[in-house]
Short mmCIF file of C-alpha atoms and ligand atoms in Angstrom, two decimals:
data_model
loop_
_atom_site.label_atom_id
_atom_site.label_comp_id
_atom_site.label_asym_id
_atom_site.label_seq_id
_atom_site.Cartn_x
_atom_site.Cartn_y
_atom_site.Cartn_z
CA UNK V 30 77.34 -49.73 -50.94
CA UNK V 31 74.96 -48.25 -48.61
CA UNK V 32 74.30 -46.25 -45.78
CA UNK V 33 77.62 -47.00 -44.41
CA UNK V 34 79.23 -44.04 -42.39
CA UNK V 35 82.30 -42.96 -40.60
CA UNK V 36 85.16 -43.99 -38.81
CA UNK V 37 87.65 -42.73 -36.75
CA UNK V 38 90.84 -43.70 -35.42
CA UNK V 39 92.96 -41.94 -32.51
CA UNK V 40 94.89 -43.89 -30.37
CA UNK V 41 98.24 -44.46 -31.88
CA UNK V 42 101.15 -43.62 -29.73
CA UNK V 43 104.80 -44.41 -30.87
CA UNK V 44 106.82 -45.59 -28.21
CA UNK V 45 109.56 -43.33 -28.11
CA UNK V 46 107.48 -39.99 -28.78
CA UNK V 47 108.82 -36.53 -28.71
CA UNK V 48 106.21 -35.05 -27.32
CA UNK V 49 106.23 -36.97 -23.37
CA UNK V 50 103.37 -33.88 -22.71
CA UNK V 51 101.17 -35.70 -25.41
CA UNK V 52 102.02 -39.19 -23.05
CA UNK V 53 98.45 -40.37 -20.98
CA UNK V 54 99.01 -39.96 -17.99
CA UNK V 55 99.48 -43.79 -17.07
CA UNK V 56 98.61 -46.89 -19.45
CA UNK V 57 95.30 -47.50 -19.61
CA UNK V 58 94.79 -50.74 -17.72
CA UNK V 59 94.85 -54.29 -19.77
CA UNK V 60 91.40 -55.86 -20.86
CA UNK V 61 90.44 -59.02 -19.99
CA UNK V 62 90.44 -60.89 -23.30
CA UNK V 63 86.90 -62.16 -25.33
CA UNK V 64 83.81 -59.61 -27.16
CA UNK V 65 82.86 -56.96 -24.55
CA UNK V 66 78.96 -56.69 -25.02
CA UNK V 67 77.63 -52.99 -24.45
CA UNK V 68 74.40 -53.03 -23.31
CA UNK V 69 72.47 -49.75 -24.60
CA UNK V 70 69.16 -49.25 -26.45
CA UNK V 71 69.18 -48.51 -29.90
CA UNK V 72 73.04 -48.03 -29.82
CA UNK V 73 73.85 -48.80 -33.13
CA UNK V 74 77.62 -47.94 -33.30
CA UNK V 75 79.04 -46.68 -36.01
CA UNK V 76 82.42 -45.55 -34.58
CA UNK V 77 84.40 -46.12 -31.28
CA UNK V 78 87.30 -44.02 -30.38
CA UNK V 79 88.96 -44.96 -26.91
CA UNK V 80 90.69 -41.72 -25.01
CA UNK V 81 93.76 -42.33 -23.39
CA UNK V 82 92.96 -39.68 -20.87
CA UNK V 83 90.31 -41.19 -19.12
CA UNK V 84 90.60 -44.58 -20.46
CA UNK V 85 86.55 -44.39 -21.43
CA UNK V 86 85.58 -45.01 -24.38
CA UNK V 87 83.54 -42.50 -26.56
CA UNK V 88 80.94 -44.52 -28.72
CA UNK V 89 79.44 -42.87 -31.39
CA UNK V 90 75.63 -44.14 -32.32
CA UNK V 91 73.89 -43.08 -35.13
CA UNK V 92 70.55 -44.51 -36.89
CA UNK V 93 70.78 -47.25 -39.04
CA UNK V 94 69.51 -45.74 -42.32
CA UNK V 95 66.18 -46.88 -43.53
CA UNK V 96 66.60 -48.42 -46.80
CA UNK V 97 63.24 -47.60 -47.98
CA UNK V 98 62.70 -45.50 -51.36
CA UNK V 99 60.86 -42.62 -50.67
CA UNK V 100 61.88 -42.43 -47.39
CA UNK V 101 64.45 -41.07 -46.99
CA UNK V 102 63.11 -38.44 -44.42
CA UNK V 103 63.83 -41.44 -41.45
CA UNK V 104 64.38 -41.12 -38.29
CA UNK V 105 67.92 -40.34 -36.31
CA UNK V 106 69.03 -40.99 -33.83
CA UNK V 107 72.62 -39.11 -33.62
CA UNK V 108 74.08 -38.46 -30.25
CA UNK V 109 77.75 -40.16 -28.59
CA UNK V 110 77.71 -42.50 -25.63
CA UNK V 111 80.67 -42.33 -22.95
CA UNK V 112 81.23 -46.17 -22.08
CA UNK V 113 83.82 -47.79 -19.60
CA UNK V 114 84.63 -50.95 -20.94
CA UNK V 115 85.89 -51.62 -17.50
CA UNK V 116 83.13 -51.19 -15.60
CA UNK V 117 80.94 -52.58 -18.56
CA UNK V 118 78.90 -49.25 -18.28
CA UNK V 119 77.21 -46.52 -20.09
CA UNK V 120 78.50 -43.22 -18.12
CA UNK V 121 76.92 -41.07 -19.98
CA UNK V 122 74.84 -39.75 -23.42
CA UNK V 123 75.59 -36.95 -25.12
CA UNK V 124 73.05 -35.00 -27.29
CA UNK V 125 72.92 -32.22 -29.03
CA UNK V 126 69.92 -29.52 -29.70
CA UNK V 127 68.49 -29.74 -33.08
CA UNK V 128 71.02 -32.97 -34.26
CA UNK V 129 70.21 -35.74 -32.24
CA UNK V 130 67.23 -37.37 -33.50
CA UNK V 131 66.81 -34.79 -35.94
CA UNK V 132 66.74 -35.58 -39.79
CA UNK V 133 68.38 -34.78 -41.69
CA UNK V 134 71.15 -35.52 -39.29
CA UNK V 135 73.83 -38.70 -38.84
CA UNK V 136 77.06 -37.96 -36.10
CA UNK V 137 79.58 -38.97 -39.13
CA UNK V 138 82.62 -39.94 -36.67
CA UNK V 139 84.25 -38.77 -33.29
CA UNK V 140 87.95 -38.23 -32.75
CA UNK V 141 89.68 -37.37 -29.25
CA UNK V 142 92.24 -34.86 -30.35
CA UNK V 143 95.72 -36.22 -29.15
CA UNK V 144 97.73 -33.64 -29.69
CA UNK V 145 96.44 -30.96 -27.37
CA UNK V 146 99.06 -29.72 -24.62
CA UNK V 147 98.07 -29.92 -20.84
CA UNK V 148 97.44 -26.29 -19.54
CA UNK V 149 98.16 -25.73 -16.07
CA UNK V 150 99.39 -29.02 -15.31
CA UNK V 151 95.72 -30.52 -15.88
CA UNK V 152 95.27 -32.67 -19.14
CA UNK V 153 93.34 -30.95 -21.74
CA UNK V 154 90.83 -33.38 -23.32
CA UNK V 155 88.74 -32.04 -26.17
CA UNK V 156 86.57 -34.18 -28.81
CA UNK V 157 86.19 -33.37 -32.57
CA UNK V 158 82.00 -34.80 -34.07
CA UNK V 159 81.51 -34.81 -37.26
CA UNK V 160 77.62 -34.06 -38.01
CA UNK V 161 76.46 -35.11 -41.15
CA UNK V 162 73.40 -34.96 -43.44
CA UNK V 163 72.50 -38.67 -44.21
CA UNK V 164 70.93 -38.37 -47.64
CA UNK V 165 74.51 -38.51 -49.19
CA UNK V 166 75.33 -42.12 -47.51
CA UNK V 167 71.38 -43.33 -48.58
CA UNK V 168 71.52 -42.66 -51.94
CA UNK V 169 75.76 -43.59 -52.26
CA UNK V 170 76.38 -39.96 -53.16
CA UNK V 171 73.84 -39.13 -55.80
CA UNK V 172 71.85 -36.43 -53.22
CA UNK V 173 74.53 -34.61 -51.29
CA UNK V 174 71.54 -32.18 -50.04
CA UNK V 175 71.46 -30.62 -46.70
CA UNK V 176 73.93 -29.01 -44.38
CA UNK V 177 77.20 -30.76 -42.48
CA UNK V 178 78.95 -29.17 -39.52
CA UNK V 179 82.32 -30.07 -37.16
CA UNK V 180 81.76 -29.49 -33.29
CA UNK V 181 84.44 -28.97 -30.70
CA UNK V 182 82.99 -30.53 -27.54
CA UNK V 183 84.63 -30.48 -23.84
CA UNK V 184 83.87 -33.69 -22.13
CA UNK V 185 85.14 -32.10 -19.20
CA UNK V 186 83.01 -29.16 -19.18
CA UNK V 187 80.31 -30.82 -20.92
CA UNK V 188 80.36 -27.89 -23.20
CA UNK V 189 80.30 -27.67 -27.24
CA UNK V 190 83.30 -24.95 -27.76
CA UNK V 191 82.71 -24.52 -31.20
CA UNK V 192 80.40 -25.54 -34.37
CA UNK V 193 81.71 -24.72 -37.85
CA UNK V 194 79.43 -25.26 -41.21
CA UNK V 195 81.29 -27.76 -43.43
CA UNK V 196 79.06 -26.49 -46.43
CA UNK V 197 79.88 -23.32 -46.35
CA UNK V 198 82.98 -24.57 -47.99
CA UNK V 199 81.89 -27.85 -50.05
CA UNK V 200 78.59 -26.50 -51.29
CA UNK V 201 76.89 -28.30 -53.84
CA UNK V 202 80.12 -29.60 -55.31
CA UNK V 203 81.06 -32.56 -53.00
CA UNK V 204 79.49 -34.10 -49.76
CA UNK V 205 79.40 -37.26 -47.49
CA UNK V 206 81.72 -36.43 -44.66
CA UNK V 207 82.33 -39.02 -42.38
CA UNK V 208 85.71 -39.23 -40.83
CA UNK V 209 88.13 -37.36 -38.79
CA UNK V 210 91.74 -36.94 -38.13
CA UNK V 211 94.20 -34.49 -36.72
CA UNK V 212 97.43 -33.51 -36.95
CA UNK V 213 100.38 -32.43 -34.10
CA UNK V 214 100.15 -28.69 -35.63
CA UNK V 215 96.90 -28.31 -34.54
CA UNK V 216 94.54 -28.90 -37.89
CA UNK V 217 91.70 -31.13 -38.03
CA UNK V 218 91.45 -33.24 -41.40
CA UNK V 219 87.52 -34.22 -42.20
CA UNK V 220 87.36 -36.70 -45.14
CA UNK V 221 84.53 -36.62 -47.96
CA UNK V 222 83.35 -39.75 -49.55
CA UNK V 223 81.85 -38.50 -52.80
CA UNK V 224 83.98 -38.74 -54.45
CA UNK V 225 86.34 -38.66 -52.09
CA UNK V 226 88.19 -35.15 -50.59
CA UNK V 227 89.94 -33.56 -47.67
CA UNK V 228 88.80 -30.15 -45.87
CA UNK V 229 90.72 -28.84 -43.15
CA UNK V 230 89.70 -26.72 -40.17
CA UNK V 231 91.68 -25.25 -37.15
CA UNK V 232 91.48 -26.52 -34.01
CA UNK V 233 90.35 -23.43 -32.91
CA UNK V 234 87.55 -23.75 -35.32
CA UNK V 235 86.76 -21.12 -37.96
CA UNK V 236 85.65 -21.74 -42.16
CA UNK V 237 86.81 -25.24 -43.50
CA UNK V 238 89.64 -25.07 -46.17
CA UNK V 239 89.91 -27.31 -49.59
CA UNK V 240 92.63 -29.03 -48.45
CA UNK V 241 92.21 -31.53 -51.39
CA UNK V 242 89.58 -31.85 -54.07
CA UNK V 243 90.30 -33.35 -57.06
CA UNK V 244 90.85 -31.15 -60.32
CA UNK V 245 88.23 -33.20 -62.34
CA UNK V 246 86.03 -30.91 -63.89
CA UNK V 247 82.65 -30.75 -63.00
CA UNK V 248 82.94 -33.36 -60.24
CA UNK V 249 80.74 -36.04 -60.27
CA UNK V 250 79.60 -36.93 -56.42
CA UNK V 251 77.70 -40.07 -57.29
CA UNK V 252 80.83 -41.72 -57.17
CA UNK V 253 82.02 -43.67 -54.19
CA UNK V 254 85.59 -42.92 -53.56
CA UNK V 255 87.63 -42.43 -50.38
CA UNK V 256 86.32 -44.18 -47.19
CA UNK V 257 88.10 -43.92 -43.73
CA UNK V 258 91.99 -42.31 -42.97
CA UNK V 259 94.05 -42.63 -40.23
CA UNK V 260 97.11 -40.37 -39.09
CA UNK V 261 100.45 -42.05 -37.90
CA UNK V 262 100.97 -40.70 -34.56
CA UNK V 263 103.97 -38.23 -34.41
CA UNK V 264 104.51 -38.03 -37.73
CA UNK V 265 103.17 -36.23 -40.85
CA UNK V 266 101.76 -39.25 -42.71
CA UNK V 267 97.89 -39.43 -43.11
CA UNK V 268 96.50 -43.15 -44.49
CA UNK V 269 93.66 -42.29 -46.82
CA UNK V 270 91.62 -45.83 -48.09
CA UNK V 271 89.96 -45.52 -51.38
CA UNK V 272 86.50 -47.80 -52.68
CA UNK V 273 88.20 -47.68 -56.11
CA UNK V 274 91.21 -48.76 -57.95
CA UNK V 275 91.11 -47.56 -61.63
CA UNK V 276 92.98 -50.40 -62.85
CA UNK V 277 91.65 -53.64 -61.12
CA UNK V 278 88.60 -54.62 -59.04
CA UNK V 279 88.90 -53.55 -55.21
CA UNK V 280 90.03 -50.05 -53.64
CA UNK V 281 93.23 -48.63 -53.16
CA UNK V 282 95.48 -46.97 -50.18
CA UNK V 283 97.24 -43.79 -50.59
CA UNK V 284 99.41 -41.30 -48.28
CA UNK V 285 99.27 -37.67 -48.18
CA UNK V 286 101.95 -35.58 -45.73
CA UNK V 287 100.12 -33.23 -43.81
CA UNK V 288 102.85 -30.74 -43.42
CA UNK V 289 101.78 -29.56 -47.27
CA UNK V 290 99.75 -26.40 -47.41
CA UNK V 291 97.44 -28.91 -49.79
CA UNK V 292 97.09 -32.49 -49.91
CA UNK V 293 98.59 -34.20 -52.79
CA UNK V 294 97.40 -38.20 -52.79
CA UNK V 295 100.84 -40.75 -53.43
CA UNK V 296 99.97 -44.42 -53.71
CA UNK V 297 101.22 -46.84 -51.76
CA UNK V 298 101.95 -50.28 -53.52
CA UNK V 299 100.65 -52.84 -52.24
CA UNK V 300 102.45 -56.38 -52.14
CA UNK V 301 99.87 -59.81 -52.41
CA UNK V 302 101.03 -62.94 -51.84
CA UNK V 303 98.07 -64.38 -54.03
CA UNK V 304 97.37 -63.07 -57.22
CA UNK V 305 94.02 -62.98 -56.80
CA UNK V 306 94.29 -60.36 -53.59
CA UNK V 307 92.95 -57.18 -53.26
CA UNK V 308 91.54 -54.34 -50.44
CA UNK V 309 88.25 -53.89 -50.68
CA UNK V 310 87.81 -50.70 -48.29
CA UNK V 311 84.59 -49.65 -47.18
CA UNK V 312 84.54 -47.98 -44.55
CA UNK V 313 87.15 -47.26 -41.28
CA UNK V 314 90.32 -47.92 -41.14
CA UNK V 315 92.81 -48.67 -38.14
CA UNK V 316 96.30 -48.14 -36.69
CA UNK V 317 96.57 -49.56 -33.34
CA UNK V 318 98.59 -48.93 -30.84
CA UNK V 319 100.43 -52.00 -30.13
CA UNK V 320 101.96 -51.91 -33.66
CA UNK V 321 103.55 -48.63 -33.77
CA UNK V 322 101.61 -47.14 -36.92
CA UNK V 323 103.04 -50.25 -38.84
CA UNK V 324 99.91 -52.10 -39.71
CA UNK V 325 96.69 -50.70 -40.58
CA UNK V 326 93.23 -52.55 -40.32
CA UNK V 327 90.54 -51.34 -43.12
CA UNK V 328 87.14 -52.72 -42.91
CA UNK V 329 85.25 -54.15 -45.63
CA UNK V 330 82.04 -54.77 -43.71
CA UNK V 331 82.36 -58.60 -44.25
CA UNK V 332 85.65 -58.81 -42.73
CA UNK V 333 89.07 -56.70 -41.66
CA UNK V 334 92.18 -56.57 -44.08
CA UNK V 335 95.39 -56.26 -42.46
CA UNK V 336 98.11 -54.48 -44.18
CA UNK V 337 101.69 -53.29 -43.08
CA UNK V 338 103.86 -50.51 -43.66
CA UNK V 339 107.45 -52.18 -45.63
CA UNK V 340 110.55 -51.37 -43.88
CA UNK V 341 112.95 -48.52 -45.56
CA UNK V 342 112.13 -45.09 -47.61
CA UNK V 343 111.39 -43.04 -44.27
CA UNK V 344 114.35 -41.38 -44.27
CA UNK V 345 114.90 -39.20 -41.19
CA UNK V 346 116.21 -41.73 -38.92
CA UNK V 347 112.66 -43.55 -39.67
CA UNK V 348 111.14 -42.88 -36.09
CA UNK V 349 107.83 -43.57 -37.72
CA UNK V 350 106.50 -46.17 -40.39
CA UNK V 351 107.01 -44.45 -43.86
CA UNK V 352 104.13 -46.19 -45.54
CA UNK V 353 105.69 -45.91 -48.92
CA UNK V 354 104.93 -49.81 -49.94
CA UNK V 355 103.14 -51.67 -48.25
CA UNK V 356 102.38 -55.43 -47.76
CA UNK V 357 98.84 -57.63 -47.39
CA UNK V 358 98.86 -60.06 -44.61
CA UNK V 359 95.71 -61.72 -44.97
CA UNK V 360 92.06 -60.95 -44.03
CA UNK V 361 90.04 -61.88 -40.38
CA UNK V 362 86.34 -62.38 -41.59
CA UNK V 363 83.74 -61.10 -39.65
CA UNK V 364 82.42 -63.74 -37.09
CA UNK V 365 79.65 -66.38 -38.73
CA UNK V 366 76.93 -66.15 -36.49
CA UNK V 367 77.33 -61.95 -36.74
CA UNK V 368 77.49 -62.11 -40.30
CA UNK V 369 74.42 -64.31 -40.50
CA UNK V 370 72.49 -62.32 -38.17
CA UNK V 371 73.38 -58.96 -40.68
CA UNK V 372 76.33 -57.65 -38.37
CA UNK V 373 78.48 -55.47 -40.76
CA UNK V 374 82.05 -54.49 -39.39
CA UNK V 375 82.31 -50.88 -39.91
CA UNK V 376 85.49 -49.96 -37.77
CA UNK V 377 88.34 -50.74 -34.93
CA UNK V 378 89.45 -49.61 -31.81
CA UNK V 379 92.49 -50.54 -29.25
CA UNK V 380 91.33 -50.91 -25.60
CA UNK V 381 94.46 -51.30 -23.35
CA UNK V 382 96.16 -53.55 -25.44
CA UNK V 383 93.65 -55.80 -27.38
CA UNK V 384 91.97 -55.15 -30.52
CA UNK V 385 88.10 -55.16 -31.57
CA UNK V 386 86.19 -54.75 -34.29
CA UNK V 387 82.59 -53.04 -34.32
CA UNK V 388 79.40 -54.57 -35.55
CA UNK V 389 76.42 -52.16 -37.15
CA UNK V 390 73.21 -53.52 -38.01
CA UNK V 391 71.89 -51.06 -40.99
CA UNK V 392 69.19 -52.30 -42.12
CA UNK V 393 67.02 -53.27 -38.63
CA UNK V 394 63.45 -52.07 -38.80
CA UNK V 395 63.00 -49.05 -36.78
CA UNK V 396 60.92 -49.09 -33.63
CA UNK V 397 57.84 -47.24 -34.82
CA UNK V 398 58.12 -43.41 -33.54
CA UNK V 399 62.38 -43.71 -32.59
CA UNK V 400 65.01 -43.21 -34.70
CA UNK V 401 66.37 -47.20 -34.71
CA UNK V 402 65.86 -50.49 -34.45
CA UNK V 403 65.44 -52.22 -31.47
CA UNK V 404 68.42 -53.59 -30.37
CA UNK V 405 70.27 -53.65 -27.19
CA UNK V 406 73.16 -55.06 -27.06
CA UNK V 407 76.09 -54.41 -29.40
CA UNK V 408 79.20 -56.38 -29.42
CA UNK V 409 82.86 -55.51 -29.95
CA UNK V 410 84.39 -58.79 -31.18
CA UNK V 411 87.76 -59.39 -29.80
CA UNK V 412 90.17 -59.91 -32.79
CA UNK V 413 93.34 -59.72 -30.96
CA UNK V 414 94.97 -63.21 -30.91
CA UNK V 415 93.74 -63.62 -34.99
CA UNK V 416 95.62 -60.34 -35.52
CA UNK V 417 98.10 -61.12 -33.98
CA UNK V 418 99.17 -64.23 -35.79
CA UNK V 419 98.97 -62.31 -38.84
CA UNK V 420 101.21 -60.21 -37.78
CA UNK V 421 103.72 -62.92 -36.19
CA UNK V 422 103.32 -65.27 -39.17
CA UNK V 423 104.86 -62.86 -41.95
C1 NAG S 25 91.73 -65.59 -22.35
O1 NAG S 25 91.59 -65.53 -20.95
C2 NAG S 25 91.46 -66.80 -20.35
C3 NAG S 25 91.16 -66.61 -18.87
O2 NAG S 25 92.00 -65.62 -18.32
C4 NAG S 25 92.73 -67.62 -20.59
O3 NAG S 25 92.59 -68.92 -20.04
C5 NAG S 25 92.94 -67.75 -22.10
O4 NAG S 25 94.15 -68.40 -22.35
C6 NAG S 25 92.97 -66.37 -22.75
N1 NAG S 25 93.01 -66.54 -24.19
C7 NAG S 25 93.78 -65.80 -24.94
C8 NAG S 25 93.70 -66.06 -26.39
O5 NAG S 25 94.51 -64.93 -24.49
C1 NAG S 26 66.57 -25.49 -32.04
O1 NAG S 26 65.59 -25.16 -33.01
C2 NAG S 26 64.52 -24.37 -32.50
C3 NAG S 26 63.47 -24.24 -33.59
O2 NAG S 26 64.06 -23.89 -34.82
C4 NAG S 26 65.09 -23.02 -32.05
O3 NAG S 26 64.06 -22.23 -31.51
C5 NAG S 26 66.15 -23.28 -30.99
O4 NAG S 26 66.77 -22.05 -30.65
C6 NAG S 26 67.22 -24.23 -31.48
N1 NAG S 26 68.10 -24.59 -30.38
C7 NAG S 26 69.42 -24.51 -30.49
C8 NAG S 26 70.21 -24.90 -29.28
O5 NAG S 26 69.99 -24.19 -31.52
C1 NAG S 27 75.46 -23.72 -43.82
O1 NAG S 27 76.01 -23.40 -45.07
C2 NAG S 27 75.12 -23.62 -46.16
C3 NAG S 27 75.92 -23.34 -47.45
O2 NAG S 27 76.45 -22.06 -47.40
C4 NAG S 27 73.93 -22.70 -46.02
O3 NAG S 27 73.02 -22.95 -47.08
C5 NAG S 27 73.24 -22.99 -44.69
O4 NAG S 27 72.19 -22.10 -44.47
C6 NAG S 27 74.24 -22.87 -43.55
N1 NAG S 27 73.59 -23.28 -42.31
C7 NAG S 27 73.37 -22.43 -41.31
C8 NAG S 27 72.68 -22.97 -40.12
O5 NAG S 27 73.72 -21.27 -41.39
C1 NAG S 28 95.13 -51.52 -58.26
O1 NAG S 28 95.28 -52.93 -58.22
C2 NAG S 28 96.38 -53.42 -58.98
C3 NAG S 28 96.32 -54.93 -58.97
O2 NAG S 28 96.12 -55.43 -57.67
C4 NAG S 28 97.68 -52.88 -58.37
O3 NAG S 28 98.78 -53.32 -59.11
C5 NAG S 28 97.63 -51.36 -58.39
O4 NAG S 28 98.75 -50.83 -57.71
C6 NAG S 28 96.38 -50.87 -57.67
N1 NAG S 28 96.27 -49.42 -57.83
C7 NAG S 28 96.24 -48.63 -56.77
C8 NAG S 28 96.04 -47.17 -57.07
O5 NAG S 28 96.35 -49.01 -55.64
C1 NAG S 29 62.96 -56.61 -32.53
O1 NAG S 29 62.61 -56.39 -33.89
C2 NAG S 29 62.58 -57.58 -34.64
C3 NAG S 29 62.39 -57.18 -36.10
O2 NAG S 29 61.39 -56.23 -36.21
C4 NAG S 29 61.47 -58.48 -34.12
O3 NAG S 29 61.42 -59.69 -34.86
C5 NAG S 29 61.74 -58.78 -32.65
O4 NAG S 29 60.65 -59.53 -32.10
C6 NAG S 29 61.92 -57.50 -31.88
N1 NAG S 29 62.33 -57.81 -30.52
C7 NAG S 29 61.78 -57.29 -29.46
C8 NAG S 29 62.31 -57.73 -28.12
O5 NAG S 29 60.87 -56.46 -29.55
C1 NAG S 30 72.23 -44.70 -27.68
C2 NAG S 30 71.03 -43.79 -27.64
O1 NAG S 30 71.17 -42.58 -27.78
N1 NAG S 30 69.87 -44.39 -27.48
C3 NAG S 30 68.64 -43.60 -27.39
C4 NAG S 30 68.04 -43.33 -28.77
O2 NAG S 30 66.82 -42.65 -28.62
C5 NAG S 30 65.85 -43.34 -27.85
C6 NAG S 30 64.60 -42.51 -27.85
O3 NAG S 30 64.01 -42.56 -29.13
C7 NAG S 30 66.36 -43.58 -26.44
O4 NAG S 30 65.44 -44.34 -25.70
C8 NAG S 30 67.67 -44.34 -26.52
O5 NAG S 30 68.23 -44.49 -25.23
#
């Protein structure tokens, strides 16, 4: 498993929400169906997040990693690219003072916050970037050196509103951040790979808590263990994948509620129809949109598994999926001619209405002097009518 980073997920709406503030303003507009091709030097995506406000979409690009022993003091190139995917066009590059294309920095993930509350009648749109030091997704954990920071960043004002130092917190102990979630009560959930924990930070910004770490004394970072999450919209549930499964080959999904004052990881059964099944999570995973929370896509870099929430134990009137079981529906592989080429799928996203899957190139040679390879076009492979069938068949 290498130099595989982030993922983040935000555009999950429930149809009948409770909050009508939290509502876009209108529907984004339908896409067109078929693989929207972003044109953009040295791109390299790593993790899409569409906003409902504007209906752009905020692409995240970080460097490939050089796989290279010895040197591991590459090249970045870490800033977020605003794309319309209905224009076809870049609108605009983002960069940051001392991060992008500065080593030791990656951008881990970027999440529009959902949850924040129009003030004076004008829809408040704020970003959470995850900034993190790529030695820890080089070496798979075993060097978790160098530091790791959240930003706050107005794409309306163009303005970073606040930076907080996720190492203050995680210090030596535990380190490859790379994915972001919040929650409706303001809190903003950053996952850790090795070996796998949850730190929580305000909205308003301010030290990282341990929301969970596991009690396994001393840890032991060079292990590979939780790889994307995703919140249910409206609802307290927080999907957390998992590269292992103590008991069988393959990874493992668990819930955690995020109403606890600290996380406590529940497993969520998972029903095969084959014997031979299993999620093999390694990096993002997905809710979209269209399904309600109910079905979750988790990429395994070689193809998407599709999984979906089993009817009953939500209690409360079940407004939301409960995720307590859950049930495999099959797997869409990633696309020949990518896969052949060395496309790795490495997220999802929802663009009014259809589905795509992201394509990262890790181990390009960089363009001597940049901070990537030399690539410029980047595709989003439309997996909506495979997805779903899935979901029709069962
Ligand atoms: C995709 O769009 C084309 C042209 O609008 C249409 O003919 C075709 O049926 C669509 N395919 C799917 C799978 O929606
Ligand atoms: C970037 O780093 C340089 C050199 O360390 C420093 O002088 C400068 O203030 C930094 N800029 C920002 C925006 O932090
Ligand atoms: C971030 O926190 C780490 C751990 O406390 C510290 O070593 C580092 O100097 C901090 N970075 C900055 C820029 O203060
Ligand atoms: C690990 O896999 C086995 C066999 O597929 C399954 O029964 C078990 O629930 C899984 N464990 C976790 C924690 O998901
Ligand atoms: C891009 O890089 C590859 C691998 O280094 C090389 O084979 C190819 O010719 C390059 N393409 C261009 C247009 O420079
Ligand atoms: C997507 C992106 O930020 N691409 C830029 C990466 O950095 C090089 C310079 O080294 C720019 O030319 C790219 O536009």
């Amino acid at each position: 498993m290498f130099a595989f980073s982030i993922i983040t997920v935000i555009s999950l709406v429930t149809a009948a929400s409770s909050h009508p503030l939290l509502q876009p303003k209108a529907p984004c507009r339908p896409m067109g169906n078929g693989t929207i091709n972003i044109g953009s030097y040295q791109l390299y995506p790593e993790n899409v997040d569409f906003d409902e406000q504007s209906c752009l979409l905020c692409k995240f690009s970080e460097t490939q990693s050089q796989e290279n022993l010895g040197h591991i003091g590459a090249l970045y190139n870490a800033s977020v690219v605003v794309y319309d995917p209905y224009e076809g066009s870049v609108v605009s590059t983002i960069e940051f003072a001392n991060i992008t294309r500065t080593p030791p920095f990656h951008i881990g993930g970027v999440a529009w916050d959902p949850y924040l509350q129009s003030r004076d009648g004008k829809s408040a749109d704020e970003i959470t970037i995850l900034v993190d030091a790529a030695a820890a997704h080089e070496t798979a954990g075993r060097d978790i050196s160098g530091d790791n920071y959240l930003i706050r960043y107005s794409p309306s004002t163009h303005s970073v509103l606040w930076s907080t130092n996720l190492t203050r917190t995680s210090g030596t102990r535990y380190g490859g951040p790379q994915d972001i979630e919040h929650d409706a009560r303001g809190n903003i959930y950053v996952l850790g790979t090795y070996p796998g924990t949850i730190q929580r930070v305000s909205r308003t910004g301010g030290l990282a808590s341990e929301w969970f770490v596991p009690s396994t004394k001393p840890l032991d970072h060079a292990v590979v263990g939780y790889t994307g999450f995703a919140a249910v919209r409206d609802s307290s549930v927080l999907l957390v994948t998992d590269a292992r499964n103590r008991s069988a080959e393959g990874g493992a999904l668990y819930t955690f509620d995020m109403d606890a004052s600290r996380g406590a990881p529940r497993v969520v059964p998972i029903a095969y129809a084959e014997a031979d099944q299993v999620i093999r999570p390694a990096d993002a995973i997905y809710l979209p949109r269209k399904y309600g929370g109910e079905v979750l896509l988790i990429t395994e870099h070689d193809a998407v598994s599709v999984v979906r929430s089993r009817k009953g134990g939500g209690g409360k009137g079940e407004k939301s999926p409960s995720w307590r079981a859950a049930e495999f529906l099959g797997r869409i592989p990633n696309p020949t001619e990518l896969a052949s080429s060395g496309g790795l799928v490495t997220a999802a996203v929802e663009i009014g209405g259809r589905v795509y899957i992201v394509e990262e190139w890790f181990t390009d040679p960089l363009v001597p002097g940049t901070s990537a390879g030399n690539r410029t076009s980047f595709p989003l492979v439309d997996i909506t009518a495979q997805l779903d069938a899935l979901v029709n068949r069962h």
